Coordinates of C-alpha atoms in Angstrom, one line a residue:
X1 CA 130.4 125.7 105.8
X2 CA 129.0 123.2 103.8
X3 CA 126.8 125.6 101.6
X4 CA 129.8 128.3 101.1
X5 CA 132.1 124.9 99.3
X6 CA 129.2 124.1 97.5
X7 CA 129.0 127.6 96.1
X8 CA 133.0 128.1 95.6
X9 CA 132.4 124.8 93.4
X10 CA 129.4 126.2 91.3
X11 CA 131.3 130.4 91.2
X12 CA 134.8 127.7 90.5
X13 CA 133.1 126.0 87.5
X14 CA 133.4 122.6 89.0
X15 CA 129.8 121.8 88.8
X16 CA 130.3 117.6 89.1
X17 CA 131.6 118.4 93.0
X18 CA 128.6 121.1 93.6
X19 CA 126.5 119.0 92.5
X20 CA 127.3 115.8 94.8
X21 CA 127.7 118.0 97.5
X22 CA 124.6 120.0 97.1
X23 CA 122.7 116.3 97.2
X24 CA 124.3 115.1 100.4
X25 CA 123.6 118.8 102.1
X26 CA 119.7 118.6 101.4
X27 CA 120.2 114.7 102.2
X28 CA 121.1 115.8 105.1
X29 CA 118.4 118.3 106.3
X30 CA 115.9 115.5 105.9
X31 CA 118.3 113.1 107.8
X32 CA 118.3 116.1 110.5
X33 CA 114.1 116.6 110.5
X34 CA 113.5 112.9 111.1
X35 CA 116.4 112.3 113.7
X36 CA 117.3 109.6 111.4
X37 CA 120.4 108.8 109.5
X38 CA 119.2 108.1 106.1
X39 CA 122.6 108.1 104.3
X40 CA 126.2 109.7 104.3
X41 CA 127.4 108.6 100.8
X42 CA 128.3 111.1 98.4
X43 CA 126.3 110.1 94.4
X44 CA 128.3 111.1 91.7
X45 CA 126.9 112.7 88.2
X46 CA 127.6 109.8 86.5
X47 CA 125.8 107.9 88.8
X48 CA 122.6 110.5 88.1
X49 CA 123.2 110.1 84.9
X50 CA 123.3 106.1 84.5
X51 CA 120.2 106.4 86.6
X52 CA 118.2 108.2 84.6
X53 CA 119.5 106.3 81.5
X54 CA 117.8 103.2 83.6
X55 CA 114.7 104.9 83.9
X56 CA 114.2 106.2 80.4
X57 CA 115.4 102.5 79.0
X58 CA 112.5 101.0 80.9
X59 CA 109.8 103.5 80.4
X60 CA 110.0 105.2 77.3
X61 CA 110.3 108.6 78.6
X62 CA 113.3 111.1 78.7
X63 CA 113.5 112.2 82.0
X64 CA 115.6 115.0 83.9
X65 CA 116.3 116.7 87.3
X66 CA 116.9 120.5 88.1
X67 CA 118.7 121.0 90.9
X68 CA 117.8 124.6 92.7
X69 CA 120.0 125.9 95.0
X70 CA 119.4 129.7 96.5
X71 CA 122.0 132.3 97.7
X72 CA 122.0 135.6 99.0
X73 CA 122.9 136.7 95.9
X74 CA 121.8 134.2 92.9
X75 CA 119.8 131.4 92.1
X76 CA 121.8 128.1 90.5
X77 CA 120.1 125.5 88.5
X78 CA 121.2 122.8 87.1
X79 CA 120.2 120.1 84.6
X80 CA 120.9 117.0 84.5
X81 CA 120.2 114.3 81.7
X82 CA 120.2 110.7 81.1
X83 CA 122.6 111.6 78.3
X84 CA 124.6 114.8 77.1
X85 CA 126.4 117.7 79.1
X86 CA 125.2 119.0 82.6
X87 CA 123.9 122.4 82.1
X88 CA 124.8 124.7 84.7
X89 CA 123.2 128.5 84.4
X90 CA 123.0 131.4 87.2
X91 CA 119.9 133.8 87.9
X92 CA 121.4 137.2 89.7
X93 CA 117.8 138.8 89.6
X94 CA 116.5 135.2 91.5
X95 CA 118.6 136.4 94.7
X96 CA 117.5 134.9 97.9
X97 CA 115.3 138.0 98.6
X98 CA 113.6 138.7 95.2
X99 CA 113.0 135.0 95.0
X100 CA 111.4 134.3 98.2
X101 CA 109.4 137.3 97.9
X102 CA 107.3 136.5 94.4
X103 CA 107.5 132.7 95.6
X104 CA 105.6 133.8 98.8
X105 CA 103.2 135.9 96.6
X106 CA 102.7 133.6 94.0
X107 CA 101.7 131.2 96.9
X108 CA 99.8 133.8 98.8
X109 CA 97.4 134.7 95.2
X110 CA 97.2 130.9 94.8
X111 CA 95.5 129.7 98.4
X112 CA 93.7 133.2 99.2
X113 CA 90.0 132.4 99.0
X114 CA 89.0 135.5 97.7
X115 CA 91.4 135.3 94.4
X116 CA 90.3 131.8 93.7
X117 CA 88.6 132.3 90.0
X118 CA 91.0 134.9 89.4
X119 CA 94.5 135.1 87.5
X120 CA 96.2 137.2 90.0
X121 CA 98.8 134.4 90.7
X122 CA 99.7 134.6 86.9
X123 CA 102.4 137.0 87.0
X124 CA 104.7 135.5 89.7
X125 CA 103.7 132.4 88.3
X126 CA 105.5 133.5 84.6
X127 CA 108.9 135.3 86.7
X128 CA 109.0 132.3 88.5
X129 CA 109.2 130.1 84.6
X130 CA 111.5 132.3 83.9
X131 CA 114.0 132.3 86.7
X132 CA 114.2 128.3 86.8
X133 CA 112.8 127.0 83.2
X134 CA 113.9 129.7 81.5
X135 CA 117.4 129.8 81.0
X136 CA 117.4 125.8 81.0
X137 CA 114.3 125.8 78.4
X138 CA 116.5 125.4 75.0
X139 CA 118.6 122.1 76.2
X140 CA 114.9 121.1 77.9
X141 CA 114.1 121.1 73.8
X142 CA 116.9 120.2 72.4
X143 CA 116.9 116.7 74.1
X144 CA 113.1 116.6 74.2
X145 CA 112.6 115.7 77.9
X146 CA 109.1 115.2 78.8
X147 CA 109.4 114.5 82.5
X148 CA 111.3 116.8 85.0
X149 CA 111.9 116.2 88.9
X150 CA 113.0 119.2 91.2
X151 CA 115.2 118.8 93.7
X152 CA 114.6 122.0 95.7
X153 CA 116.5 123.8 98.2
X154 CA 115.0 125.1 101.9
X155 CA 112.1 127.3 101.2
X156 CA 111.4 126.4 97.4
X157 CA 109.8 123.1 98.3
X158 CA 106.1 124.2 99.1
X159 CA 105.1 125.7 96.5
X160 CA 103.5 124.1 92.9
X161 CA 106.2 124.0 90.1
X162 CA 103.4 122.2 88.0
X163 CA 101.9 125.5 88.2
X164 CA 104.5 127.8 86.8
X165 CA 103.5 129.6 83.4
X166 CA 105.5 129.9 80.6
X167 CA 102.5 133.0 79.6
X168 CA 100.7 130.2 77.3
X169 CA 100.8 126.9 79.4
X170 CA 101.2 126.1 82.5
X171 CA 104.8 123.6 83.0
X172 CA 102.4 120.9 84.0
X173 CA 100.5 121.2 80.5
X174 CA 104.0 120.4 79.1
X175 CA 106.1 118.0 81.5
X176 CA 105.5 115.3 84.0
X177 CA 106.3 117.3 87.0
X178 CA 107.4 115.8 90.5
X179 CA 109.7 116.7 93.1
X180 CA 112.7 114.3 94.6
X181 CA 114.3 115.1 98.2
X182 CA 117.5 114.4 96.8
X183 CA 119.2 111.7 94.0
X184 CA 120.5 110.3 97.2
X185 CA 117.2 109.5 99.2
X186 CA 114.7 108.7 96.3
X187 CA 114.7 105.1 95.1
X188 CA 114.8 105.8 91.6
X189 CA 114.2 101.4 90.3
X190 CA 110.9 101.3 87.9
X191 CA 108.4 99.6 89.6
X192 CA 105.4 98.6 87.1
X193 CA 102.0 99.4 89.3
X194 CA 99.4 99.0 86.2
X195 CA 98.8 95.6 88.1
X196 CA 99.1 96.3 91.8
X197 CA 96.5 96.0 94.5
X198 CA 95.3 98.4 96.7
X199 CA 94.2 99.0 99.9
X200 CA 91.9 102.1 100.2
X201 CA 91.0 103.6 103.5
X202 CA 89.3 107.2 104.7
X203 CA 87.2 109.2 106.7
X204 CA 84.0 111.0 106.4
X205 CA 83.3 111.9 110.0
X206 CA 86.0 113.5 112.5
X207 CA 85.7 114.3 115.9
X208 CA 87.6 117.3 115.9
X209 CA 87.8 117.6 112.1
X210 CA 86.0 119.2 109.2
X211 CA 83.9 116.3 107.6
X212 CA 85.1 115.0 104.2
X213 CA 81.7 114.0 102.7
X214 CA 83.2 112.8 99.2
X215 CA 85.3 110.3 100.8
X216 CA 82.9 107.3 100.6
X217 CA 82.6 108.4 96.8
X218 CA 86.5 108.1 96.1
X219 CA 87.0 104.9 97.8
X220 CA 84.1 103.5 95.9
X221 CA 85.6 105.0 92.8
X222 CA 88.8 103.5 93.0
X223 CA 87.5 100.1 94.4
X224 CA 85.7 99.9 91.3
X225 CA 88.8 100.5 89.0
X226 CA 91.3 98.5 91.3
X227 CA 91.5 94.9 92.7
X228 CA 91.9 95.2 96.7
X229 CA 90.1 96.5 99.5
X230 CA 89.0 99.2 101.1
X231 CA 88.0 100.7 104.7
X232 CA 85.6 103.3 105.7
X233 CA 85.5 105.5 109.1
X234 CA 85.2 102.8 111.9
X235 CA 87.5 100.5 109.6
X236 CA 89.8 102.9 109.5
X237 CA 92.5 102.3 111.9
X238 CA 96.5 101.9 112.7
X239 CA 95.8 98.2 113.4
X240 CA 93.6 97.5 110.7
X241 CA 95.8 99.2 108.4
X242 CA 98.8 96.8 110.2
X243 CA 96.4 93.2 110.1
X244 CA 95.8 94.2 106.2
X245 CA 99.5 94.6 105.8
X246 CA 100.2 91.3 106.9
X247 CA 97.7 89.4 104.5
X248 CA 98.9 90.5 101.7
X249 CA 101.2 92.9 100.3
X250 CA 99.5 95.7 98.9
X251 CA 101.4 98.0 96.3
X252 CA 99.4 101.3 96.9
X253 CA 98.1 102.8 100.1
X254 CA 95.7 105.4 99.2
X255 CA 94.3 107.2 102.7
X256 CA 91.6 109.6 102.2
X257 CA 91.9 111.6 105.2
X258 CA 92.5 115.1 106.9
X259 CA 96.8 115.2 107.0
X260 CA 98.8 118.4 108.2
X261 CA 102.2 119.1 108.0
X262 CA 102.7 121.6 110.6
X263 CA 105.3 124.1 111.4
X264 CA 108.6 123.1 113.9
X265 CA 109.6 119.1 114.7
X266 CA 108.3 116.4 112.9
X267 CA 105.6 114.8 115.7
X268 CA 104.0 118.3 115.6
X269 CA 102.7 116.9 111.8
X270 CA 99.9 114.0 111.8
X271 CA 98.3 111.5 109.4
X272 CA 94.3 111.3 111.0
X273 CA 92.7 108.0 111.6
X274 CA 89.4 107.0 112.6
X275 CA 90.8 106.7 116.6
X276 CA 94.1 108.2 116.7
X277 CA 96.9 110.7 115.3
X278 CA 99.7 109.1 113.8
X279 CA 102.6 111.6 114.0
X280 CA 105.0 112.0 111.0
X281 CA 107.9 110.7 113.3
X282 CA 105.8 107.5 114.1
X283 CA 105.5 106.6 110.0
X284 CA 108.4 104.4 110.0
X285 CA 106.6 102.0 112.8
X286 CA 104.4 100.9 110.2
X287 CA 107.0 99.5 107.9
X288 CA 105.6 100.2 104.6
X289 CA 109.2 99.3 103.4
X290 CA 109.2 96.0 104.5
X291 CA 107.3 94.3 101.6
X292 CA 107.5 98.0 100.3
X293 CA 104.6 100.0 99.0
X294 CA 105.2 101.3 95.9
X295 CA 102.5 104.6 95.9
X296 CA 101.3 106.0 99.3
X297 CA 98.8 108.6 98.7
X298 CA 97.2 111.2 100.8
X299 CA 94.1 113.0 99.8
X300 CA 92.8 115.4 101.7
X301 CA 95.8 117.2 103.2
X302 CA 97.7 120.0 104.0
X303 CA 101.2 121.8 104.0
X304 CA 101.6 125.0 106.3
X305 CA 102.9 127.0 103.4
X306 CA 106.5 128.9 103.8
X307 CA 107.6 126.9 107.0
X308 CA 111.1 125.1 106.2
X309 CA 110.1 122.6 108.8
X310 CA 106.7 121.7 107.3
X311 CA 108.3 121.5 103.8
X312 CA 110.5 119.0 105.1
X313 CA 107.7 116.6 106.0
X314 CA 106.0 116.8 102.7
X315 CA 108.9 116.6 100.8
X316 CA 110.4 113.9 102.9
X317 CA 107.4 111.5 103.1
X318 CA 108.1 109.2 100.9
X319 CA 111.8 109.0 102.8
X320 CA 110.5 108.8 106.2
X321 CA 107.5 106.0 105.3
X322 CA 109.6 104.0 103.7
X323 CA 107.7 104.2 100.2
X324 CA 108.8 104.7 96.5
X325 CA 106.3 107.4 95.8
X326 CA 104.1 109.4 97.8
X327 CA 101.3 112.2 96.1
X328 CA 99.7 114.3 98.4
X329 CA 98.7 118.0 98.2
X330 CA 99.8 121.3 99.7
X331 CA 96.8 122.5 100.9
X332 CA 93.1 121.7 101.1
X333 CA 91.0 121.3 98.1
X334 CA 87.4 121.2 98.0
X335 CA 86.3 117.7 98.6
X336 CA 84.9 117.5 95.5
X337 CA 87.5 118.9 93.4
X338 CA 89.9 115.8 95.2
X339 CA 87.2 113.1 94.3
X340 CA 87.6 114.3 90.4
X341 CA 91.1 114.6 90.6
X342 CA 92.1 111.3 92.5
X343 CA 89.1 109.4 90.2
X344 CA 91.1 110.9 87.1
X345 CA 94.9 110.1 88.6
X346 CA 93.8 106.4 89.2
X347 CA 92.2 105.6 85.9
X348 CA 95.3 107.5 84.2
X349 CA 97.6 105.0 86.3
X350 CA 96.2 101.7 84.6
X351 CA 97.7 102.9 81.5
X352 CA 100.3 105.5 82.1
X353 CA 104.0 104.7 81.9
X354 CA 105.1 106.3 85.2
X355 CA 103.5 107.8 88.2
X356 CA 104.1 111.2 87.5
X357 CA 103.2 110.9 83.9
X358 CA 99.6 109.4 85.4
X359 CA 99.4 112.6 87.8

């Protein structure tokens, strides 16, 4: 099978045709999720690399991507740089079965209510810096990278690599942490969006849904910083959103609503409007590629922790709507703890060189 040649390559020491394979197999589980063909072609690490060059020309950062791809019997990263060597290492003790177990802890300690303003996620939090940062920490140094993007494999995609601790700082405290799909399926061009506008709709009120009272609050709040317009409950709609669209192009979509990536196929996962669902496998319809939205965010929703299938639909948002970047979080956060955070991300993004630097 596919994922037996890509691990003869890694255990063969031909990391260059691992690595390209390893992108087109995860390429191809989101292509699989969606029941769309995103793309066949197979990216060299060259290609990575002259990519990354590109980005760290145009915004003065150093950026990099670990690759994490889990066996049965070890856990292989690798690093890749806009310049320098590809650094392959193996984890033994980050087997399939020790890994998934502290990641299921780790997010387990991190979402139970009752652990909340404790530590007890700390430790899995510190095996888990060890196992993937760890081993690749020195070269992470060495060519002092300040930005890192995870490309993940099935099962390591739904939990918070910001939140890993090195047993001082958390990664995030350190890097500017995102996650990619694959090299193949992300589209990697620098996009300035200090100047964009943006069109800001929410909910408050839901039929069926908790209230979000802080909604009003955070659209105001980011009206205030950014030129656009914005929508509240009865405003809120598909063809609102579409009519919008067609006057002008906006170059973030922020929507302030209940979301839910849900366990099995992709229409089982929603986005909420004020009248109506819109399914993860409906997203495309609304052509946010076409003039393309560069930052699609979602506040307010939710990721059914450990389900394969639901990581698919976070991970691939930004894939399947068509967008450069999407934020959006894994689970629920208290309404105010969102209007702080999203207040604080957009007034970062005026000034900040890259998205994930802003975050």
């Amino acid at each position: 099978t596919f994922r037996t040649n890509i691990g003869r390559n890694f255990d063969g020491g031909k990391i260059s045709e691992a690595l390209s394979l390893l992108d087109k197999s995860l390429s191809g589980e989101f292509s699989e999720y969606f029941g769309r063909n995103f793309s066949e072609q197979l990216i060299s690490q060259e290609e990575i690399q002259t990519k990354l060059a590109g980005i760290s020309a145009e915004t003065s950062t150093q950026p990099s991507i670990i690759y994490l791809f889990s066996r049965p019997e070890q856990l292989d990263l690798v690093l890749i740089t806009a310049s320098g060597a590809v650094v392959y290492q193996k984890v033994p003790e980050a087997n399939r079965e020790q890994l998934m177990k502290v990641v299921t802890k780790f997010r387990e300690e991190l979402t139970k209510p009752g652990a909340r303003k404790t530590t007890s996620y700390l430790p899995y939090a510190k095996q888990l810096y060890q196992w993937i940062i760890g081993p690749l920490e020195p070269t992470l140094k060495e060519r002092k990278i300040d930005t890192i993007s995870f490309i993940a494999d099935a099962g390591l995609r739904g939990f918070p690599f910001a939140a890993l601790h090195d047993g001082k700082q958390f990664l995030i405290e350190n890097y500017s942490v995102n996650l990619m799909p694959s090299v193949t399926l992300t589209d990697t061009r620098y996009i300035d969006v200090r100047n964009v506008q943006v069109l800001a709709m929410g909910a408050s009120l839901f039929s069926e849904l908790a209230p979000l009272p802080a909604v009003p609050a955070e659209i105001a709040s980011i009206s205030r910083d950014w030129p656009g317009i914005s929508f509240l409950n009865d405003g809120f709609t598909l063809e609102n959103l579409r009519r919008q669209r067609e006057s002008r192009p906006f170059g973030i979509i922020h929507l302030a609503t209940h979301g839910e990536f849900r366990p099995g196929a992709a229409n089982n996962s929603f986005i909420q409007f004020w009248n109506s669902r819109l399914q993860l496998n409906q997203l495309r319809d609304l052509r946010l590629n076409n003039p393309q939205v560069n930052l699609l965010v979602l506040s307010a929703c939710r990721t059914a922790v450990g389900d394969e299938k639901a990581e698919l639909g976070f991970g691939g948002l930004a894939v399947q709507s068509g967008v450069q970047t999407a934020v959006a979080s894994l689970w629920y956060v208290s309404d105010e703890g969102t209007l702080g955070l999203m207040s604080e991300f957009y007034h970062q993004l005026r000034t900040a060189p890259i998205k994930a630097a802003a975050l």
